[in-house]
Coordinates of C-alpha atoms and ligand atoms in Angstrom, one line a residue:
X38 CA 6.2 -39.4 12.6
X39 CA 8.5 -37.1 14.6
X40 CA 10.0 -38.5 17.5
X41 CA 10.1 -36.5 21.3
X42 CA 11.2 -36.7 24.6
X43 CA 9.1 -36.5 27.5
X44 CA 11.1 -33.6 28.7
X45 CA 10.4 -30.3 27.1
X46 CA 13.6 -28.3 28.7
X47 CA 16.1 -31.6 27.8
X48 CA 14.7 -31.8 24.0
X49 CA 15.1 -28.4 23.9
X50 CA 18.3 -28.6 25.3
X51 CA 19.2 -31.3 22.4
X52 CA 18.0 -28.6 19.7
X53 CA 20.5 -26.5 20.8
X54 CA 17.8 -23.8 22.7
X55 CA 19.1 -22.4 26.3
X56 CA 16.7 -22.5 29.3
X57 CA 17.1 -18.8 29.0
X58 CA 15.7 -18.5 25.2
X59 CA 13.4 -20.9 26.5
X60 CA 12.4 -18.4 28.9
X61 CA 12.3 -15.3 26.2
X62 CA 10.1 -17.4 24.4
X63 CA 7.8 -17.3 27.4
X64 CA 7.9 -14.4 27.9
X65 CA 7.3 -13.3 24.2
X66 CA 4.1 -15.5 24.1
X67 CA 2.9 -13.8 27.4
X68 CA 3.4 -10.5 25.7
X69 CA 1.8 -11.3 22.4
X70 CA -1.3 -12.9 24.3
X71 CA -1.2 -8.7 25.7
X72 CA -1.1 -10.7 29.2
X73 CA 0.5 -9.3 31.7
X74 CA 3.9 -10.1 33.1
X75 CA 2.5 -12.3 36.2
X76 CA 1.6 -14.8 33.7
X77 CA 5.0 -16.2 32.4
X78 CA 5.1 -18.4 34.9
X79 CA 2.2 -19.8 34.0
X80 CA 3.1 -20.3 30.7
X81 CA 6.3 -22.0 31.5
X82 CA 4.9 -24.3 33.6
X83 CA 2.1 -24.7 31.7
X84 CA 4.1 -25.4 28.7
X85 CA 6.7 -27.8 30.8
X86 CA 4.0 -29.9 32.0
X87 CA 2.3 -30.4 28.2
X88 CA 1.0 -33.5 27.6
X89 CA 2.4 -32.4 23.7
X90 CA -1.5 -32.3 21.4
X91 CA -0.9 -33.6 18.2
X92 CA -1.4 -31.1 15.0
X93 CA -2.5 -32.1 11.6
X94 CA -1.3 -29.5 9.6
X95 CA -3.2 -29.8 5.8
X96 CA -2.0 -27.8 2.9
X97 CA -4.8 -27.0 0.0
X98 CA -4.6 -24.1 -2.5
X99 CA -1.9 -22.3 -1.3
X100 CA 1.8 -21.0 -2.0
X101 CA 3.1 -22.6 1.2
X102 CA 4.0 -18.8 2.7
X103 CA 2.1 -19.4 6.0
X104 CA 4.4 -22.6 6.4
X105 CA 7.9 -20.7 5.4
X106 CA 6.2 -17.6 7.8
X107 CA 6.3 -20.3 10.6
X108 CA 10.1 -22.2 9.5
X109 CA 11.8 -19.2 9.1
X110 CA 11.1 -18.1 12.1
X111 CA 14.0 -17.6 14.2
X112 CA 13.8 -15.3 17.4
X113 CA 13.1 -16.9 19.5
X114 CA 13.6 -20.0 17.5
X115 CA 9.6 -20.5 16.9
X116 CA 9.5 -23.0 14.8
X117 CA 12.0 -25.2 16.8
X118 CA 9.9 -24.8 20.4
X119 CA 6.8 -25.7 18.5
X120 CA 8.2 -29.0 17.0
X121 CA 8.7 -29.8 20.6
X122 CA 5.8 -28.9 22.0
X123 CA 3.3 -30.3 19.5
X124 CA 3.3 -33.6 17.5
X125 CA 3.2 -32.7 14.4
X126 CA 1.4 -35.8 12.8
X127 CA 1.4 -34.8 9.1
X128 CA 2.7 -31.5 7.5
X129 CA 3.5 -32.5 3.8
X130 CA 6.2 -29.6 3.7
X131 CA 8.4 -30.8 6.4
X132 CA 7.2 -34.7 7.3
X133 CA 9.7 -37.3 6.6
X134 CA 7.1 -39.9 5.0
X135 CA 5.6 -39.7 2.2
X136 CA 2.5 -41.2 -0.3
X137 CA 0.2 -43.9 1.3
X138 CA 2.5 -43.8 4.3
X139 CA 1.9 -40.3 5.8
X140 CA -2.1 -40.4 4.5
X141 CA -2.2 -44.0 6.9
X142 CA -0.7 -42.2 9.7
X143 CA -3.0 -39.3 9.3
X144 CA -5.7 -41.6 9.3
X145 CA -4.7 -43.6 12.5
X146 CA -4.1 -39.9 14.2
X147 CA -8.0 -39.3 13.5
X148 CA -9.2 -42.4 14.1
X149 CA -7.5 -42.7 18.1
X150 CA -7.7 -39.2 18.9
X151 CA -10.7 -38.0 17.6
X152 CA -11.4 -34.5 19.5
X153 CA -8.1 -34.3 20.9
X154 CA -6.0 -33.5 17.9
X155 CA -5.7 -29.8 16.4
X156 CA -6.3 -29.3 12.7
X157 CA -4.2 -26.4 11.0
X158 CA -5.2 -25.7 7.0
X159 CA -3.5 -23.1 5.4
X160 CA -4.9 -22.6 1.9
X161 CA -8.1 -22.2 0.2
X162 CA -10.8 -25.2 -0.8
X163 CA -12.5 -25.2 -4.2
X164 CA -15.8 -26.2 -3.5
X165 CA -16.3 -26.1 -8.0
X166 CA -17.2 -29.3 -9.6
X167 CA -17.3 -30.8 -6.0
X168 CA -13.7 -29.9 -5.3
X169 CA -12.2 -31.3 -8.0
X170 CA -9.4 -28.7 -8.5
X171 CA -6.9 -29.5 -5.4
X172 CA -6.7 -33.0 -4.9
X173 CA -4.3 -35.4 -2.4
X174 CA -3.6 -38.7 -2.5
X175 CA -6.8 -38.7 -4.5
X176 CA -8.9 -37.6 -2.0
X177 CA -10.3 -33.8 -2.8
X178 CA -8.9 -30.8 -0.4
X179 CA -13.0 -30.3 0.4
X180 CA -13.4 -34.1 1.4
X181 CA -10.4 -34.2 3.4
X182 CA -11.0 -31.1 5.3
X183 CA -14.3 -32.4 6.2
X184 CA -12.9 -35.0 7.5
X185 CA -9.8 -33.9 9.9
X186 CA -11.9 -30.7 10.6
X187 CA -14.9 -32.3 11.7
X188 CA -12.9 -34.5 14.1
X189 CA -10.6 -31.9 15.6
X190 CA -10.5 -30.5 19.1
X191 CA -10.3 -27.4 16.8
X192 CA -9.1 -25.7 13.8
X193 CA -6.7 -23.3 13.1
X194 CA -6.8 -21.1 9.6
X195 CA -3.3 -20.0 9.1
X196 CA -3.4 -17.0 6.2
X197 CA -6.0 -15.0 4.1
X198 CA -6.4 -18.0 2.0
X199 CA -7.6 -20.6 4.3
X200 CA -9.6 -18.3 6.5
X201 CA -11.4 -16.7 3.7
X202 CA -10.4 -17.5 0.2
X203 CA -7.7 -14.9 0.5
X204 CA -5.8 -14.6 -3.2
X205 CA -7.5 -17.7 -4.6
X206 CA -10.9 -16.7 -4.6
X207 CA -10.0 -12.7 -6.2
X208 CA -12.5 -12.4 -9.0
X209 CA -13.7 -14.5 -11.0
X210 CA -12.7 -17.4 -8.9
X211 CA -12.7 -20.2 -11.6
X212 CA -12.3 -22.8 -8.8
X213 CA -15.2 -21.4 -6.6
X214 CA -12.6 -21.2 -3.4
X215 CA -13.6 -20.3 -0.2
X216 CA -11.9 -20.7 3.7
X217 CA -12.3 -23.5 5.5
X218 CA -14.9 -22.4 7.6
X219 CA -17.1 -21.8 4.9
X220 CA -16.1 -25.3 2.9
X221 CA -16.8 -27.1 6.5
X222 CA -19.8 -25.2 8.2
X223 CA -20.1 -25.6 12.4
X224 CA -16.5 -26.6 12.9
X225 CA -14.7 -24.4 16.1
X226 CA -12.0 -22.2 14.2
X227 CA -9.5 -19.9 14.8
X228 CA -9.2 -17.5 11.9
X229 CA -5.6 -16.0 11.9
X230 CA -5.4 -13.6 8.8
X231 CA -2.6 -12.3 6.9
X232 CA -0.7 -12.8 3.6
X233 CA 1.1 -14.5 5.2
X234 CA 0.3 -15.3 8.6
X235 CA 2.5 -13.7 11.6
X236 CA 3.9 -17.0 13.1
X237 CA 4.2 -15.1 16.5
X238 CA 0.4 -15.1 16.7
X239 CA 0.2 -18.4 15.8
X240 CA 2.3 -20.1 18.4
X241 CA 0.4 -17.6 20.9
X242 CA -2.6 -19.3 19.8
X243 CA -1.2 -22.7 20.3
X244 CA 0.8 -21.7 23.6
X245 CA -3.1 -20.1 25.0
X246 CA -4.6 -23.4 24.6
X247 CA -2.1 -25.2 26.3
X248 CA -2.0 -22.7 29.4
X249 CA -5.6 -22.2 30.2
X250 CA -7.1 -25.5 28.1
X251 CA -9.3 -23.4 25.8
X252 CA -9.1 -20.8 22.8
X253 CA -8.4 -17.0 22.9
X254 CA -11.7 -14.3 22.6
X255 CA -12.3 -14.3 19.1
X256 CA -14.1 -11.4 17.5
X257 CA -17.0 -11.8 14.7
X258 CA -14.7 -13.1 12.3
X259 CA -13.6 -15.7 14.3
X260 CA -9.8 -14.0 14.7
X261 CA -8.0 -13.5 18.4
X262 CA -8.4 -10.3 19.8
X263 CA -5.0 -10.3 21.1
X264 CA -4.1 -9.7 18.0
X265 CA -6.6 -8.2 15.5
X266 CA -8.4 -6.0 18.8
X267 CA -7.0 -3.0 17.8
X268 CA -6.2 -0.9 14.2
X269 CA -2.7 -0.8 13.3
X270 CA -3.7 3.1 12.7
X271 CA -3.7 3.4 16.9
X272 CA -0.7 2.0 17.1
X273 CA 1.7 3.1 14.5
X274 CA 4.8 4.9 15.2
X275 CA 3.8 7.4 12.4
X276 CA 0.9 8.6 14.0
X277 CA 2.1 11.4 15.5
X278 CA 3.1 13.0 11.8
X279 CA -0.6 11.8 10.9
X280 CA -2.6 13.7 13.5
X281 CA 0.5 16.7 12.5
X282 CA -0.9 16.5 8.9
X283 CA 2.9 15.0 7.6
X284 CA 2.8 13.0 4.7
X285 CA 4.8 11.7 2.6
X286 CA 4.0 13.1 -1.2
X287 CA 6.2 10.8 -2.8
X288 CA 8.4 7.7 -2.6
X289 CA 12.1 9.6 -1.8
X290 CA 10.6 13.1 -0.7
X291 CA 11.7 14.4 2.2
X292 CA 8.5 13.6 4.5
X293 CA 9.6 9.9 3.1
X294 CA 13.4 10.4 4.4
X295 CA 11.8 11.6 7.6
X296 CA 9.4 8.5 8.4
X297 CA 6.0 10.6 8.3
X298 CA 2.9 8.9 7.6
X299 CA 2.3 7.1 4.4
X300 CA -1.9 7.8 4.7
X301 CA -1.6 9.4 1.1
X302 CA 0.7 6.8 -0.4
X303 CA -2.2 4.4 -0.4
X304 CA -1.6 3.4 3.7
X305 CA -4.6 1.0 4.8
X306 CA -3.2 1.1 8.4
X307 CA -6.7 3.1 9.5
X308 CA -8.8 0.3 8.2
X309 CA -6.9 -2.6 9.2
X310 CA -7.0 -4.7 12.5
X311 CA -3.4 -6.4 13.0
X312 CA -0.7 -6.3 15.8
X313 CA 2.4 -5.5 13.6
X314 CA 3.6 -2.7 15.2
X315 CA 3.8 -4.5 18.6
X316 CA 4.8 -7.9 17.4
X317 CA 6.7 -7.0 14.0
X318 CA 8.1 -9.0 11.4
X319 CA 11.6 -9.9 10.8
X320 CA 12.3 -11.7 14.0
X321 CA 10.4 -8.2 16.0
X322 CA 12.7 -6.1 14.2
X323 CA 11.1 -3.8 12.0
X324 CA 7.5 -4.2 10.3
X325 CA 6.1 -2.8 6.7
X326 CA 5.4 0.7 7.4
X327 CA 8.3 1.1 10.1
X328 CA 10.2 0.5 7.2
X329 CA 8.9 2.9 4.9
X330 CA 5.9 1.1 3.2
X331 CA 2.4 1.7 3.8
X332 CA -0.4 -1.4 5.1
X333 CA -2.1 -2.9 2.1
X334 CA -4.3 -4.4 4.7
X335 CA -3.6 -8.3 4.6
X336 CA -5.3 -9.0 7.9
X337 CA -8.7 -7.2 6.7
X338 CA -11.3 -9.8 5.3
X339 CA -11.0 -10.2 1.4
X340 CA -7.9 -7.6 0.9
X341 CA -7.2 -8.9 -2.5
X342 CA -10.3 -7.2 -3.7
X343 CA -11.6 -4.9 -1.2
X344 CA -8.1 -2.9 -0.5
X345 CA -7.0 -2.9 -3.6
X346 CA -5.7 -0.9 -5.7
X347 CA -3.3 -0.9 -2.8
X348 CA -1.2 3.1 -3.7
X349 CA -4.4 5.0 -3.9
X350 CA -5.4 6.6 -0.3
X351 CA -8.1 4.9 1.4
X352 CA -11.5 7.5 1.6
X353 CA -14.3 7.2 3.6
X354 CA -12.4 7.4 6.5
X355 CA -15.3 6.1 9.5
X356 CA -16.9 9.7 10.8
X357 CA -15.9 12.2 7.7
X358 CA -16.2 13.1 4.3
X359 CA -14.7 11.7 1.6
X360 CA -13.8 15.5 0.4
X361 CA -11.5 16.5 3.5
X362 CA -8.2 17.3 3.4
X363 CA -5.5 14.2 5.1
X364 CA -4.9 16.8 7.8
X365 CA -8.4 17.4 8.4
X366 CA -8.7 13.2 8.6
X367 CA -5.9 13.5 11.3
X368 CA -7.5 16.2 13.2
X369 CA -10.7 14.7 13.4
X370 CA -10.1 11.7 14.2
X371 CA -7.8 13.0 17.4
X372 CA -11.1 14.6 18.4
X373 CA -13.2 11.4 17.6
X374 CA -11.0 9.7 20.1
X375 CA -11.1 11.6 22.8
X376 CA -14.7 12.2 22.4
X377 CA -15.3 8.7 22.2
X378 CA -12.7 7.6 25.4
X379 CA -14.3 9.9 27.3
X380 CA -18.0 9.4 26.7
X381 CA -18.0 5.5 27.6
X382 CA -14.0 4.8 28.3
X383 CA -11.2 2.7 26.5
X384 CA -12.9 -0.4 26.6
X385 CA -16.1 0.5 25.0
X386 CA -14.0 2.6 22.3
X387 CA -11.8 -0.5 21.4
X388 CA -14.8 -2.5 21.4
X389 CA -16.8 0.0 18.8
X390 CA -13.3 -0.4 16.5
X391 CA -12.9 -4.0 16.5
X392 CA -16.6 -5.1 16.5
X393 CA -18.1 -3.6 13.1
X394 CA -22.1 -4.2 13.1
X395 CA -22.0 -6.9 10.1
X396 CA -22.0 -10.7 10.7
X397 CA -20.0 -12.4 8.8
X398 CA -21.1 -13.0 5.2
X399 CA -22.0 -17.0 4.7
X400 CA -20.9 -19.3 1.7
X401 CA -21.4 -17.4 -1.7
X402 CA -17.5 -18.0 -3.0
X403 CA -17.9 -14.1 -5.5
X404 CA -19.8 -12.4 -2.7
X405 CA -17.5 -9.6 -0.8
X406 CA -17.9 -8.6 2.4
X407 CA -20.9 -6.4 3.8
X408 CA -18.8 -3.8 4.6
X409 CA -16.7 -3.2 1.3
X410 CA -17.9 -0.2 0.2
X411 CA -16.6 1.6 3.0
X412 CA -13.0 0.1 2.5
X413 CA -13.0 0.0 -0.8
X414 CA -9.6 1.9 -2.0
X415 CA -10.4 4.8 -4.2
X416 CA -9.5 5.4 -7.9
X417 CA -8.8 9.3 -7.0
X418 CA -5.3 10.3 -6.7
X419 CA -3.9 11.9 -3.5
X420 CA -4.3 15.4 -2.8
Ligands
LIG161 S1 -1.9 6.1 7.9 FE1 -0.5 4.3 8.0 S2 1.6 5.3 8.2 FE2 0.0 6.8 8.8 S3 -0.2 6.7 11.0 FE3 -1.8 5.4 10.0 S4 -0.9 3.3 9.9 FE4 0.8 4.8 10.3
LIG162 S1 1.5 -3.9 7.9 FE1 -0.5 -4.4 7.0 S2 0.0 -5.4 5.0 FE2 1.9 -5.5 6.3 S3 1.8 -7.4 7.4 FE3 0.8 -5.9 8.7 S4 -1.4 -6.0 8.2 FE4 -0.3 -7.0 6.5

């Protein structure tokens, strides 16, 4: 459908992108992967030499955001790169054909390179009335995600949607949604969480795969620990007023004015595994709570219903009561850290964060996730 040159840095070239953004965008990917520097190289040539995969990008129940987070992406110029390094065989938002056309060249795509070609679903898939509810080219969303799933080399889930129902399935799920790797059982899947997706973990998905031929670590959900490995808590350039016991009381105060932490305004940055604060939003520029608003937790499994109501503070903090004080929380868990770094080292400590006991709940499309009730957001106002 879209037509490339064999040479990465001359079709580059064409789309207006210098060698040296070319190089940034190396660079970035290296960064994101949380490799260190010695690997650009290896990216560059890795990416130079790409025999270009071909990506079948299917849309379901969704609002499109995980596409627009990937198109309107602009530093370096994401979206651009990627249309160079991958043949995008079918994406209904931005393909030029259209109707039986595009479904026939879909189909030939599956057909020749079975178990070579990438699969990318962004939205959810009813699985009610045997998916009658999202439907294309008269083919169900459930159907046709068996089908260019189940033939993939692998599958991506861009967004909260397709990797676990996300808004679609909030109660009481009328159309019985679920993620795709519930709707297609046994398929290999990246899950890349978020409302939307951050296109910058995306692409470092893609750009892993075609350095080192295989996918990132995934953790129990299925998600790259490059980017969901650590809280956004541990990372947060508010932390410092947290472990202080500085919060913000209200929206405008002057703790607000001041940037301290947003833990009583409702903050889900302690329960939530997400690289914003290193990769940010916004072309890297800024990122929610940098710019004044707490985490309502998109990354975590089921947000819609297990973070919400999204102002209240978060209780149950892991290791104290839900009666302390915030500056108690903050204290406490400065001691919980060090205790823990130095009883078995940062490794082990990372590990215990990002690795929760609980396997990964199975199809039941109303079912939450084992560990709600320790996430759920509380009713009680803040101190
Ligand atoms: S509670 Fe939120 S704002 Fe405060 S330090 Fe943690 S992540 Fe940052
Ligand atoms: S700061 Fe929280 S809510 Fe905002 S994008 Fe990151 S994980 Fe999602």
């Amino acid at each position: 459908m879209f037509q490339f040159d064999s040479d990465l840095p001359s079709a580059l070239e064409r789309r207006g992108i210098s060698r040296r953004t070319f190089l940034g965008f190396c660079a970035a990917m290296t960064a994101t992967l949380a490799l260190p520097p010695r690997f650009i190289p290896r990216v560059q040539a890795a990416l130079e030499g790409a025999d270009r995969p071909i990506l079948i990008w299917r849309e379901f129940q969704d609002c499109a955001g995980n596409t627009e987070s990937l198109l309107r992406s602009s530093h370096p110029a994401i979206a651009d790169i990627v249309l160079e390094l991958f043949s995008l065989e079918y994406h209904e938002t931005v393909m030029a054909g259209a109707g039986k056309q595009a479904e026939a060249a879909m189909e030939k795509v599956i057909q020749e390179q079975k178990g070579k070609y990438l699969a990318v679903i962004e939205g959810a898939i009813p699985m009610g009335q045997g998916g009658v509810f999202c439907t294309v080219g008269g083919r169900t969303a459930l159907d046709i995600a068996r089908q260019v799933c189940s033939n993939a080399a692998a599958t991506i889930a861009v967004g909260a949607c397709a990797w676990d129902g996300g808004l679609v399935r909030g109660a009481p799920n009328p159309t019985e949604a679920v993620g795709v790797q519930e709707a297609v059982p046994g398929i290999k899947v990246v899950n890349l969480g978020g409302c939307p997706h951050n296109a910058a973990n995306t692409v470092a998905v893609l750009v892993h795969y075609l350095t080192f031929k295989e996918l990132p670590a995934l953790d129990q959900y299925g998600r790259p620990l490059f980017a969901y490995g650590n809280i956004i808590h541990d990372q947060c350039e508010r932390r410092a007023h947290y472990d202080a016991g500085r919060f913000v009381e209200e929206w405008g105060d002057e703790g607000h004015r001041k940037g301290w932490c947003l833990y009583k305004m409702g903050c889900k940055g302690p329960q939530t595994n997400y690289n914003c604060p290193r990769v940010g939003w916004n072309d890297g520029t800024s990122w929610p709570v940098k710019s004044g608003h707490g985490c309502i937790g998109c990354a975590g499994p089921r947000f819609w219903d297990t973070m919400d109501p999204f102002y209240n503070r978060l209780p149950n903090v892991p290791g104290f009561g839900a009666d302390v004080t915030a500056g108690q929380v903050g204290l406490g868990i400065t001691a919980a850290t060090a205790l823990a770094f130095g009883a078995h080292g940062v490794a082990s400590a990372v590990r215990a964060q990002v690795r929760p006991k609980e396997a990964v709940e199975k199809p039941d499309a109303n079912k939450l996730p084992a560990e709600t009730p320790a996430i759920q957001a509380t009713e009680e106002k803040p101190e």
